[in-house]
CSV table of C-alpha atoms in Angstrom, one decimal:
chain,number,residue,atom,x,y,z
T,175,MET,CA,8.3,-23.8,-3.3
T,176,GLN,CA,6.6,-22.9,-6.5
T,177,ILE,CA,3.3,-24.5,-7.4
T,178,LEU,CA,4.5,-25.3,-10.9
T,179,SER,CA,7.4,-27.6,-9.9
T,180,MET,CA,8.2,-31.1,-9.1
T,181,TYR,CA,8.8,-30.1,-5.5
T,182,PHE,CA,5.2,-29.0,-5.1
T,183,LEU,CA,3.9,-32.3,-6.5
T,184,ILE,CA,6.1,-34.2,-4.1
T,185,PHE,CA,5.0,-32.0,-1.2
T,186,LEU,CA,1.4,-32.5,-2.2
T,187,ALA,CA,1.8,-36.2,-2.4
T,188,GLY,CA,3.5,-36.3,1.0
T,189,VAL,CA,0.9,-34.2,2.7
T,190,ALA,CA,-1.9,-36.3,1.2
T,191,LEU,CA,-0.3,-39.6,2.2
T,192,VAL,CA,0.3,-38.5,5.8
T,193,GLU,CA,-3.2,-36.9,6.0
T,194,TYR,CA,-5.0,-40.2,5.1
T,195,LEU,CA,-2.8,-42.2,7.5
T,196,LEU,CA,-3.6,-40.0,10.5
T,197,PRO,CA,-6.6,-40.2,12.7
T,198,GLN,CA,-9.5,-37.8,11.9
T,199,LYS,CA,-8.9,-35.6,14.9
T,200,VAL,CA,-5.2,-35.0,14.1
T,201,ARG,CA,-5.6,-34.2,10.4
T,202,PRO,CA,-6.5,-30.5,10.7
T,203,TYR,CA,-3.4,-29.9,12.7
T,204,TRP,CA,-1.2,-31.7,10.2
T,205,LEU,CA,-2.8,-29.8,7.3
T,206,LEU,CA,-2.3,-26.5,9.1
T,207,ILE,CA,1.4,-27.3,9.6
T,208,ALA,CA,1.6,-28.1,5.9
T,209,ASP,CA,-0.1,-24.8,5.0
T,210,PHE,CA,2.3,-22.7,7.1
T,211,ALA,CA,5.3,-24.7,5.8
T,212,PHE,CA,4.3,-24.1,2.2
T,213,TYR,CA,3.8,-20.3,2.8
T,214,ALA,CA,7.0,-20.0,4.7
T,215,SER,CA,8.9,-21.6,1.8
T,216,TYR,CA,8.3,-18.5,-0.2
T,217,LYS,CA,9.4,-16.0,2.4
T,218,ILE,CA,9.4,-17.0,6.1
T,219,SER,CA,9.0,-13.4,7.3
T,220,ALA,CA,5.8,-13.0,5.4
T,221,LEU,CA,4.3,-15.8,7.5
T,222,ALA,CA,4.0,-13.3,10.4
T,223,VAL,CA,1.7,-11.2,8.2
T,224,ILE,CA,-0.8,-14.0,7.4
T,225,ILE,CA,-0.8,-15.2,11.1
T,226,LEU,CA,-1.4,-11.7,12.3
T,227,GLY,CA,-4.3,-11.3,9.8
T,228,ILE,CA,-5.8,-14.6,11.0
T,229,ILE,CA,-5.6,-13.5,14.7
T,230,ILE,CA,-7.3,-10.1,13.9
T,231,SER,CA,-10.1,-11.4,11.7
T,232,TYR,CA,-10.7,-14.5,14.0
T,233,THR,CA,-11.0,-12.2,17.0
T,234,ALA,CA,-13.2,-9.8,15.2
T,235,GLY,CA,-15.5,-12.6,14.1
T,236,ARG,CA,-15.9,-13.8,17.7
T,237,LEU,CA,-16.6,-10.2,19.0
T,238,ILE,CA,-19.1,-9.6,16.2
T,239,ASP,CA,-20.9,-12.8,17.1
T,240,SER,CA,-20.8,-12.5,20.9
T,241,LYS,CA,-21.4,-8.7,21.1
T,242,PRO,CA,-23.9,-7.9,18.3
T,243,GLU,CA,-24.5,-4.4,19.7
T,244,LYS,CA,-20.9,-3.6,18.9
T,245,GLY,CA,-20.7,-5.7,15.8
T,246,LYS,CA,-20.8,-2.8,13.3
T,247,SER,CA,-18.0,-0.9,15.0
T,248,VAL,CA,-15.9,-4.1,15.4
T,249,LEU,CA,-16.5,-4.9,11.7
T,250,ALA,CA,-15.6,-1.4,10.5
T,251,VAL,CA,-12.4,-1.2,12.6
T,252,SER,CA,-11.2,-4.7,11.6
T,253,ILE,CA,-11.9,-4.0,7.9
T,254,VAL,CA,-10.0,-0.7,8.1
T,255,ILE,CA,-7.0,-2.5,9.6
T,256,LEU,CA,-7.1,-5.3,7.0
T,257,VAL,CA,-7.5,-2.9,4.0
T,258,ALA,CA,-4.9,-0.6,5.4
T,259,SER,CA,-2.4,-3.4,5.7
T,260,LEU,CA,-3.2,-4.4,2.1
T,261,SER,CA,-2.7,-0.8,0.9
T,262,TYR,CA,0.5,-0.4,2.9
T,263,PHE,CA,2.2,-3.4,1.3
T,264,LYS,CA,0.6,-3.2,-2.2
T,265,TYR,CA,-0.1,0.5,-3.0
T,266,THR,CA,2.7,2.4,-1.2
T,267,GLY,CA,4.6,2.7,-4.5
T,268,LEU,CA,1.5,3.8,-6.4
T,269,ILE,CA,0.7,6.4,-3.8
T,270,GLY,CA,4.2,7.7,-3.9
T,271,SER,CA,4.3,7.9,-7.7
T,272,THR,CA,0.9,9.6,-7.9
T,273,VAL,CA,1.8,12.3,-5.4
T,274,ARG,CA,5.1,12.9,-7.2
T,275,ASP,CA,3.3,13.2,-10.6
T,276,ILE,CA,0.8,15.7,-9.2
T,277,GLN,CA,3.5,17.8,-7.6
T,278,GLU,CA,5.5,17.8,-10.8
T,279,LEU,CA,2.4,18.8,-12.7
T,280,ILE,CA,1.7,21.7,-10.4
T,281,THR,CA,5.2,22.9,-9.5
T,282,GLY,CA,7.3,21.5,-12.3
T,283,SER,CA,9.4,19.3,-9.9
T,284,SER,CA,9.1,17.0,-6.9
T,285,ASP,CA,11.5,15.5,-4.4
T,286,PHE,CA,8.8,13.3,-2.9
T,287,ARG,CA,9.8,9.6,-2.6
T,288,LEU,CA,7.7,6.7,-1.4
T,289,GLU,CA,9.2,3.4,-2.6
T,290,SER,CA,7.3,0.2,-3.3
T,291,LEU,CA,7.5,-2.6,-0.6
T,292,LEU,CA,7.9,-6.3,-0.9
T,293,VAL,CA,4.3,-7.6,-1.1
T,294,PRO,CA,3.6,-10.7,0.9
T,295,LEU,CA,2.6,-13.4,-1.5
T,296,GLY,CA,-1.2,-13.9,-1.8
T,297,ILE,CA,-2.1,-11.0,0.5
T,298,SER,CA,-4.7,-9.7,-2.0
T,299,TYR,CA,-6.4,-13.1,-1.8
T,300,PHE,CA,-6.4,-14.0,1.9
T,301,ILE,CA,-7.3,-10.4,2.9
T,302,LEU,CA,-10.5,-10.7,0.8
T,303,GLN,CA,-11.3,-14.1,2.4
T,304,MET,CA,-10.9,-12.6,5.9
T,305,ILE,CA,-13.1,-9.6,5.1
T,306,GLY,CA,-15.7,-11.9,3.5
T,307,TYR,CA,-15.7,-14.1,6.6
T,308,GLU,CA,-16.3,-11.1,9.0
T,309,VAL,CA,-19.1,-9.7,6.8
T,310,ASP,CA,-20.8,-13.1,6.7
T,311,VAL,CA,-20.6,-13.3,10.5
T,312,TYR,CA,-22.1,-9.8,10.8
T,313,ARG,CA,-24.9,-10.6,8.3
T,314,LYS,CA,-25.5,-13.8,10.4
T,315,LYS,CA,-25.0,-16.0,7.3
T,316,ILE,CA,-22.6,-18.1,9.4
T,317,SER,CA,-21.7,-18.3,13.0
T,318,ALA,CA,-18.2,-17.1,14.2
T,319,GLN,CA,-15.8,-19.9,14.1
T,320,VAL,CA,-14.8,-21.3,17.5
T,321,SER,CA,-11.8,-23.3,16.4
T,322,ILE,CA,-9.0,-21.1,15.3
T,323,VAL,CA,-7.3,-24.1,13.7
T,324,SER,CA,-10.3,-24.5,11.3
T,325,TYR,CA,-10.4,-20.8,10.6
T,326,ALA,CA,-6.6,-20.7,10.0
T,327,LEU,CA,-7.0,-23.6,7.5
T,328,PHE,CA,-9.7,-21.6,5.6
T,329,VAL,CA,-7.4,-18.6,5.3
T,330,SER,CA,-4.0,-20.3,4.6
T,331,PHE,CA,-5.0,-23.5,2.7
T,332,PHE,CA,-1.8,-24.0,0.6
T,333,PRO,CA,-3.3,-24.9,-2.8
T,334,THR,CA,-5.3,-21.7,-2.9
T,335,VAL,CA,-3.4,-19.2,-0.6
T,336,VAL,CA,-1.2,-17.8,-3.4
T,337,SER,CA,-3.8,-17.0,-6.1
T,338,GLY,CA,-7.2,-18.4,-5.0
T,339,PRO,CA,-9.9,-19.3,-5.8
T,340,ILE,CA,-11.2,-16.8,-3.2
T,341,GLU,CA,-13.5,-19.0,-1.2
T,342,ARG,CA,-16.2,-18.4,1.4
T,343,ALA,CA,-16.0,-19.6,5.0
T,344,GLY,CA,-19.5,-21.1,4.7
T,345,ASN,CA,-18.3,-23.4,1.9
T,346,MET,CA,-15.0,-24.4,3.4
T,347,ILE,CA,-14.7,-24.5,7.2
T,348,SER,CA,-17.1,-27.4,7.6
T,349,GLN,CA,-14.9,-29.4,5.2
T,350,TYR,CA,-11.8,-28.7,7.3
T,351,GLU,CA,-13.6,-29.8,10.4
T,352,ASN,CA,-14.4,-33.2,8.9
T,353,LEU,CA,-11.6,-34.1,6.5
T,354,PRO,CA,-12.6,-37.1,4.5
T,355,ASP,CA,-11.0,-40.5,4.3
T,356,PHE,CA,-9.1,-41.7,1.2
T,357,ASP,CA,-11.4,-41.6,-1.9
T,358,GLU,CA,-10.1,-43.0,-5.2
T,359,ASP,CA,-12.5,-40.9,-7.2
T,360,ASN,CA,-11.1,-37.7,-5.6
T,361,ILE,CA,-7.6,-38.7,-6.4
T,362,ARG,CA,-8.4,-39.6,-10.1
T,363,LYS,CA,-10.3,-36.3,-10.7
T,364,GLY,CA,-7.7,-34.3,-8.8
T,365,ILE,CA,-4.8,-35.7,-10.8
T,366,LEU,CA,-6.6,-35.2,-14.1
T,367,GLN,CA,-7.3,-31.5,-13.2
T,368,ILE,CA,-3.7,-30.9,-12.2
T,369,ILE,CA,-2.5,-32.4,-15.5
T,370,TRP,CA,-5.0,-30.1,-17.4
T,371,GLY,CA,-3.7,-27.1,-15.5
T,372,PHE,CA,-0.1,-27.9,-16.3
T,373,PHE,CA,-1.1,-28.3,-20.0
T,374,LEU,CA,-2.8,-25.0,-20.1
T,375,LYS,CA,0.1,-23.2,-18.4
T,376,MET,CA,3.1,-24.9,-19.9
T,377,ILE,CA,2.0,-25.8,-23.4
T,378,VAL,CA,-0.3,-22.9,-24.2
T,379,ALA,CA,0.1,-19.9,-21.9
T,380,ASP,CA,3.9,-19.9,-21.8
T,381,ARG,CA,4.1,-20.1,-25.6
T,382,ILE,CA,1.7,-17.3,-26.1
T,383,ALA,CA,3.7,-15.3,-23.6
T,384,VAL,CA,6.8,-15.5,-25.8
T,385,LEU,CA,5.0,-13.8,-28.6
T,386,VAL,CA,3.2,-11.2,-26.4
T,387,ASN,CA,6.4,-10.3,-24.5
T,388,THR,CA,8.4,-10.0,-27.8
T,389,VAL,CA,5.9,-7.5,-29.2
T,390,ASN,CA,5.2,-5.6,-26.0
T,391,SER,CA,8.9,-5.2,-25.2
T,392,ASP,CA,9.4,-3.1,-28.3
T,393,PRO,CA,6.0,-1.6,-29.2
T,394,VAL,CA,7.6,0.9,-31.6
T,395,ALA,CA,9.0,-1.9,-33.8
T,396,TYR,CA,5.7,-3.7,-34.5
T,397,ARG,CA,2.7,-2.3,-36.2
T,398,GLY,CA,-0.5,-3.4,-38.0
T,399,THR,CA,-2.0,-6.8,-38.1
T,400,VAL,CA,0.8,-8.4,-36.0
T,401,VAL,CA,-0.1,-6.1,-33.1
T,402,LEU,CA,-3.8,-6.9,-33.6
T,403,ILE,CA,-3.2,-10.7,-33.5
T,404,ILE,CA,-1.0,-10.3,-30.4
T,405,ALA,CA,-3.8,-8.2,-28.8
T,406,LEU,CA,-6.3,-11.0,-29.5
T,407,LEU,CA,-3.9,-13.6,-28.2
T,408,TYR,CA,-3.2,-11.8,-24.9
T,409,PRO,CA,-6.6,-12.6,-23.4
T,410,PHE,CA,-6.0,-16.3,-24.2
T,411,GLN,CA,-2.6,-16.0,-22.4
T,412,ILE,CA,-4.2,-14.6,-19.3
T,413,TYR,CA,-7.0,-17.2,-19.4
T,414,THR,CA,-4.7,-20.3,-19.9
T,415,ASP,CA,-2.2,-18.9,-17.4
T,416,PHE,CA,-4.6,-18.2,-14.6
T,417,GLY,CA,-6.9,-21.0,-15.6
T,418,GLY,CA,-3.9,-23.4,-15.5
T,419,TYR,CA,-3.1,-22.2,-12.0
T,420,SER,CA,-6.8,-22.5,-10.9
T,421,ASN,CA,-7.0,-26.1,-12.2
T,422,ILE,CA,-3.8,-27.1,-10.4
T,423,ALA,CA,-5.1,-25.5,-7.2
T,424,ILE,CA,-8.5,-27.0,-7.4
T,425,GLY,CA,-7.1,-30.4,-8.4
T,426,SER,CA,-4.6,-30.3,-5.5
T,427,ALA,CA,-7.4,-29.5,-3.1
T,428,ARG,CA,-9.5,-32.4,-4.5
T,429,ILE,CA,-6.6,-34.8,-3.8
T,430,LEU,CA,-6.7,-33.7,-0.2
T,431,GLY,CA,-10.5,-34.3,-0.1
T,432,ILE,CA,-11.4,-30.6,-0.3
T,433,LYS,CA,-13.8,-29.3,-2.9
T,434,VAL,CA,-13.1,-25.8,-4.0
T,435,MET,CA,-15.3,-23.7,-6.3
T,436,ASP,CA,-14.6,-23.5,-10.0
T,437,ASN,CA,-13.0,-20.3,-11.1
T,438,PHE,CA,-13.7,-20.2,-14.9
T,439,ASN,CA,-16.6,-21.5,-17.0
T,440,ALA,CA,-15.9,-21.0,-20.7
T,441,PRO,CA,-15.7,-17.2,-20.5
T,442,PHE,CA,-14.9,-16.6,-24.1
T,443,LEU,CA,-18.2,-18.2,-25.2
T,444,ALA,CA,-20.1,-15.5,-23.4
T,445,THR,CA,-22.5,-13.3,-25.4
T,446,SER,CA,-22.1,-10.1,-23.4
T,447,VAL,CA,-19.4,-8.5,-21.3
T,448,ALA,CA,-21.7,-9.0,-18.2
T,449,GLU,CA,-21.9,-12.7,-18.9
T,450,THR,CA,-18.1,-12.9,-19.4
T,451,TRP,CA,-17.6,-11.6,-15.9
T,452,ARG,CA,-20.0,-14.2,-14.6
T,453,ARG,CA,-17.8,-16.8,-16.2
T,454,TRP,CA,-14.3,-15.2,-15.6
T,455,HIS,CA,-12.5,-15.4,-12.3
T,456,ILE,CA,-15.8,-16.4,-10.7
T,457,SER,CA,-14.5,-16.4,-7.1
T,458,LEU,CA,-13.4,-12.7,-7.4
T,459,SER,CA,-16.3,-11.5,-9.5
T,460,THR,CA,-18.8,-12.9,-7.0
T,461,TRP,CA,-16.8,-11.6,-4.0
T,462,PHE,CA,-17.0,-8.0,-5.4
T,463,ARG,CA,-20.7,-8.5,-6.2
T,464,ASP,CA,-21.5,-9.6,-2.7
T,465,TYR,CA,-19.2,-7.4,-0.6
T,466,VAL,CA,-18.9,-4.2,-2.7
T,467,TYR,CA,-21.7,-3.9,-5.3
T,468,ILE,CA,-24.6,-5.1,-3.0
T,469,PRO,CA,-23.5,-3.0,0.0
T,470,LEU,CA,-23.3,0.1,-2.2
T,471,GLY,CA,-26.9,-0.5,-3.0
T,472,GLY,CA,-26.7,-2.8,-6.0
T,473,ASN,CA,-29.7,-2.3,-8.3
T,474,ARG,CA,-32.1,-1.4,-5.5
T,475,LYS,CA,-31.9,2.4,-5.7
T,476,GLY,CA,-32.7,3.2,-9.3
T,477,LYS,CA,-30.9,2.9,-12.6
T,478,THR,CA,-28.5,5.8,-12.2
T,479,ARG,CA,-27.4,4.6,-8.8
T,480,LYS,CA,-27.1,1.1,-10.2
T,481,TYR,CA,-24.8,2.3,-13.0
T,482,VAL,CA,-22.6,4.3,-10.5
T,483,ASN,CA,-22.4,1.3,-8.2
T,484,LEU,CA,-21.3,-0.9,-11.1
T,485,LEU,CA,-18.6,1.5,-12.2
T,486,ILE,CA,-17.3,1.8,-8.6
T,487,THR,CA,-17.2,-1.9,-8.2
T,488,PHE,CA,-15.3,-2.5,-11.4
T,489,PHE,CA,-12.9,0.4,-10.7
T,490,VAL,CA,-12.1,-1.1,-7.3
T,491,SER,CA,-11.8,-4.6,-8.9
T,492,GLY,CA,-9.4,-3.3,-11.5
T,493,LEU,CA,-7.3,-1.5,-8.9
T,494,TRP,CA,-7.2,-4.7,-6.8
T,495,HIS,CA,-5.4,-6.4,-9.7
T,496,GLY,CA,-2.3,-4.2,-9.5
T,497,ALA,CA,-0.7,-1.1,-8.2
T,498,ALA,CA,-1.0,0.9,-11.4
T,499,TRP,CA,-3.8,3.2,-12.7
T,500,THR,CA,-3.9,1.2,-15.9
T,501,TYR,CA,-5.5,-1.7,-14.0
T,502,ALA,CA,-8.2,0.7,-12.6
T,503,VAL,CA,-8.9,2.0,-16.1
T,504,TRP,CA,-9.2,-1.6,-17.3
T,505,GLY,CA,-11.7,-2.3,-14.7
T,506,LEU,CA,-13.6,0.9,-15.4
T,507,ILE,CA,-13.8,0.1,-19.1
T,508,ASN,CA,-15.3,-3.2,-18.4
T,509,GLY,CA,-17.9,-1.5,-16.2
T,510,LEU,CA,-18.6,1.1,-18.9
T,511,PHE,CA,-19.2,-1.6,-21.4
T,512,GLN,CA,-21.8,-3.1,-19.2
T,513,VAL,CA,-23.5,0.3,-18.4
T,514,ILE,CA,-23.6,1.1,-22.1
T,515,GLY,CA,-25.0,-2.3,-22.9
T,516,MET,CA,-27.8,-1.8,-20.3
T,517,ILE,CA,-28.6,1.7,-21.7
T,518,LEU,CA,-28.7,0.5,-25.3
T,519,MET,CA,-30.8,-2.6,-24.5
T,520,PRO,CA,-34.2,-1.1,-25.5
T,521,ILE,CA,-32.7,0.1,-28.8
T,522,ARG,CA,-31.2,-3.4,-29.4
T,523,ASN,CA,-34.5,-5.0,-28.6
T,524,LYS,CA,-36.3,-2.8,-31.1
T,525,LEU,CA,-33.8,-3.6,-33.8
T,526,VAL,CA,-34.1,-7.3,-33.2
T,527,GLU,CA,-37.8,-7.1,-33.4
T,528,ALA,CA,-37.8,-4.8,-36.5
T,529,PHE,CA,-35.4,-7.1,-38.5
T,530,ASN,CA,-37.0,-10.3,-37.1
T,531,ILE,CA,-33.6,-11.6,-35.8
T,532,ASP,CA,-33.6,-14.9,-34.1
T,533,ARG,CA,-31.4,-14.4,-31.0
T,534,ASP,CA,-31.0,-18.1,-30.5
T,535,SER,CA,-29.7,-18.7,-34.1
T,536,PHE,CA,-26.1,-19.9,-34.4
T,537,SER,CA,-25.1,-16.9,-36.6
T,538,HIS,CA,-26.4,-14.3,-34.1
T,539,ARG,CA,-24.8,-16.1,-31.1
T,540,LEU,CA,-21.5,-16.3,-33.0
T,541,TYR,CA,-21.8,-12.5,-33.7
T,542,LYS,CA,-22.4,-11.8,-30.1
T,543,ILE,CA,-19.5,-14.0,-28.9
T,544,ALA,CA,-17.1,-12.4,-31.4
T,545,SER,CA,-18.1,-8.9,-30.5
T,546,THR,CA,-17.9,-9.6,-26.8
T,547,PHE,CA,-14.5,-11.1,-27.2
T,548,LEU,CA,-13.3,-8.0,-29.2
T,549,LEU,CA,-14.5,-5.7,-26.4
T,550,PHE,CA,-12.9,-7.8,-23.8
T,551,SER,CA,-9.6,-7.8,-25.8
T,552,PHE,CA,-9.7,-4.0,-26.2
T,553,ALA,CA,-10.0,-3.5,-22.4
T,554,VAL,CA,-7.2,-6.0,-21.7
T,555,ILE,CA,-4.8,-3.8,-23.6
T,556,PHE,CA,-4.7,-1.5,-20.6
T,557,PHE,CA,-4.4,-4.6,-18.3
T,558,GLY,CA,-1.2,-5.6,-20.1
T,559,GLN,CA,0.5,-2.2,-20.1
T,560,ASN,CA,2.1,-0.4,-17.2
T,561,THR,CA,1.5,3.1,-18.6
T,562,PHE,CA,-1.3,4.8,-20.5
T,563,SER,CA,1.1,5.9,-23.2
T,564,GLY,CA,2.0,2.2,-23.8
T,565,ALA,CA,-1.6,1.3,-24.1
T,566,ILE,CA,-2.4,4.2,-26.4
T,567,LEU,CA,0.5,3.3,-28.6
T,568,VAL,CA,-0.7,-0.3,-28.9
T,569,ILE,CA,-4.2,0.9,-29.9
T,570,LYS,CA,-2.7,3.2,-32.5
T,571,ASN,CA,-0.5,0.5,-34.0
T,572,ILE,CA,-3.4,-1.9,-34.4
T,573,TRP,CA,-5.2,0.1,-37.1
T,574,GLN,CA,-2.5,-0.2,-39.7
T,575,PHE,CA,-3.6,-3.0,-42.1
T,576,THR,CA,-0.8,-5.4,-42.9
T,577,PRO,CA,-2.4,-8.8,-43.7
T,578,TRP,CA,0.8,-10.1,-45.4
T,579,VAL,CA,2.3,-10.9,-42.0
T,580,LEU,CA,-0.1,-13.8,-41.8
T,581,THR,CA,1.8,-15.6,-44.6
T,582,ASP,CA,5.3,-14.1,-44.8
T,583,GLY,CA,6.6,-16.0,-41.7
T,584,THR,CA,6.6,-12.9,-39.4
T,585,PHE,CA,5.1,-14.8,-36.5
T,586,TYR,CA,7.9,-17.4,-36.6
T,587,LYS,CA,10.3,-14.5,-35.9
T,588,LEU,CA,8.8,-13.5,-32.6
T,589,GLY,CA,10.5,-16.1,-30.4
T,590,LEU,CA,8.7,-19.3,-31.4
T,591,ASP,CA,9.8,-21.5,-34.3
T,592,ARG,CA,7.3,-23.2,-36.5
T,593,PRO,CA,6.9,-26.4,-34.4
T,594,ASN,CA,6.4,-24.5,-31.2
T,595,PHE,CA,4.0,-22.1,-32.9
T,596,ASN,CA,2.0,-25.0,-34.2
T,597,LEU,CA,2.0,-26.7,-30.8
T,598,MET,CA,0.6,-23.5,-29.4
T,599,LEU,CA,-2.2,-23.5,-31.9
T,600,MET,CA,-2.9,-27.2,-31.2
T,601,GLY,CA,-3.1,-26.4,-27.5
T,602,LEU,CA,-5.4,-23.4,-28.1
T,603,SER,CA,-7.7,-25.6,-30.3
T,604,LEU,CA,-7.9,-28.3,-27.6
T,605,MET,CA,-8.7,-25.6,-25.0
T,606,VAL,CA,-11.5,-24.3,-27.2
T,607,ILE,CA,-12.9,-27.7,-27.7
T,608,ALA,CA,-12.8,-28.4,-23.9
T,609,ASP,CA,-14.6,-25.1,-23.2
T,610,VAL,CA,-17.3,-25.8,-25.8
T,611,LEU,CA,-17.9,-29.2,-24.2
T,612,LYS,CA,-18.0,-27.6,-20.8
T,613,TYR,CA,-20.4,-24.9,-22.0
T,614,LYS,CA,-22.7,-27.6,-23.3
T,615,GLY,CA,-22.7,-29.3,-20.0
T,616,TYR,CA,-20.2,-32.2,-20.5
T,617,ASP,CA,-18.1,-32.9,-17.4
T,618,MET,CA,-14.9,-34.2,-19.2
T,619,PRO,CA,-13.0,-35.1,-16.0
T,620,ALA,CA,-15.9,-37.2,-14.8
T,621,ILE,CA,-16.3,-38.8,-18.2
T,622,ILE,CA,-12.6,-39.7,-18.4
T,623,SER,CA,-12.5,-40.9,-14.8
T,624,ARG,CA,-15.3,-43.3,-15.7
T,625,GLN,CA,-13.3,-45.0,-18.4
T,626,SER,CA,-11.5,-48.3,-18.1
T,627,LEU,CA,-8.1,-48.4,-16.4
T,628,TRP,CA,-6.1,-48.7,-19.5
T,629,ILE,CA,-7.8,-45.8,-21.3
T,630,ARG,CA,-7.4,-43.5,-18.3
T,631,TRP,CA,-3.7,-44.3,-17.9
T,632,CYS,CA,-3.1,-43.8,-21.7
T,633,ILE,CA,-4.5,-40.3,-21.3
T,634,TYR,CA,-2.5,-39.7,-18.1
T,635,ILE,CA,0.8,-40.9,-19.5
T,636,GLY,CA,0.3,-39.2,-22.9
T,637,ALA,CA,-0.5,-35.9,-21.2
T,638,ILE,CA,2.5,-36.2,-18.8
T,639,VAL,CA,4.9,-37.1,-21.6
T,640,LEU,CA,3.6,-34.1,-23.7
T,641,ILE,CA,4.0,-31.7,-20.9
T,642,SER,CA,7.4,-33.1,-19.9
T,643,VAL,CA,8.8,-33.1,-23.4
T,644,CYS,CA,7.1,-30.0,-24.8
T,645,GLY,CA,6.7,-27.9,-21.7
T,646,VAL,CA,8.8,-24.9,-21.1
T,647,TRP,CA,10.7,-26.4,-18.2
T,648,GLY,CA,14.1,-25.4,-19.5
T,649,HIS,CA,16.9,-23.0,-19.1
T,650,GLY,CA,15.7,-19.6,-17.8
T,651,TYR,CA,12.2,-20.8,-17.0
T,652,ASP,CA,10.6,-19.0,-14.1
T,653,ALA,CA,8.1,-21.1,-12.3
T,654,THR,CA,6.8,-18.0,-10.5
T,655,SER,CA,5.6,-16.4,-13.7
T,656,PHE,CA,1.9,-17.0,-13.2
T,657,ILE,CA,0.3,-13.7,-14.2
T,658,TYR,CA,-2.2,-13.6,-11.2
T,659,VAL,CA,0.5,-14.5,-8.6
T,660,GLN,CA,1.7,-10.8,-8.8
T,661,PHE,CA,-1.8,-9.6,-7.7
């Protein structure tokens, strides 16, 4: 069952209806059955992986809490088991190809083979939640969970188990223990957020994907400005694709009475790479901050150690995204941008003072937003390529200046005709407007939900019709094509 399908919406409605009809004490059991059924619908054999992970991390939490003198050893052993299982499923192929490449470099040939395995869906996400839970218990931020049902709900909650947001036990378990009664406001806001998620994915992301895939599938055939524009569009594809998923997941949880953390906060309006990462994939960024960067020493052991810790954190974060070294380099580049920014900060401050620049002026903020986006877009080139040679080729092709492609109809020959291209631009414009309003503190779902009944339903129906008529629900459409599902 794919989250971007009518089957999922029917499933969600059925789960919510039964949940609100059941007595409070029975609801957690019903929701857990729904979670396991949803996960098993992808691949039933993978259900054993998540159940085994739940048992291991739940038991570790209880042991850490009840036997604090052995807590550090229990934590270390359980984390090794969880990380090893993630590595086994996700990085076997990468390890095999790396060993083979090294042998070929040294000896000229290699017979070493270690093939990729079928990765259980969502393993990168629920493993991080399990580790975070155990560390929080060890740090005594939370008590070990007694009810394995509540803990299993935290790990396997079906709206978020596939691609997050990556939540914290302290925020979530108490909600599962006291599932709320029917609340019309939750339903309204949840539906609106789901609609917005479908719009971002099906109207915007999937149309940008057509252009990006066309150019990336034959990088030798495209040069110059068209490659530059596609490189600048790719971050928007990732954002609207994963932002679309996150909105559907958060909205679905809201319908069930569960409040999940926001995952994006207008990241392309950030004025530095560091700020971008405070606004982009927030649940993952904060997880790596709290469970990798800070344990490494954070900024407590001098500037040099701080920079090293930052680079290690972003390197690991990049590698978490995929079993290819290009992902690790993408993460490392983002870390380098931040380190360089910190090192150059004194020089920048002196320049601002010397030229009497108003950092709060619109022009200066616009400059910082544009330069930050360009840096982010450059790094994302490595994110979108499976090989370093492919990424380098894209970078080389960008520098050929061919501005006539903006007016000669080239972009209508990349898989989208003029109406679909214009619809993509319209969707992008609406997304930018929504982000600007969010950045300024306007809560659009709350504003819309407060409107009169006929205005709300005009918005609902109009959006549903637009998505149904103009969405890419057609021949050959793959509902599993969310970018971050593969991670």
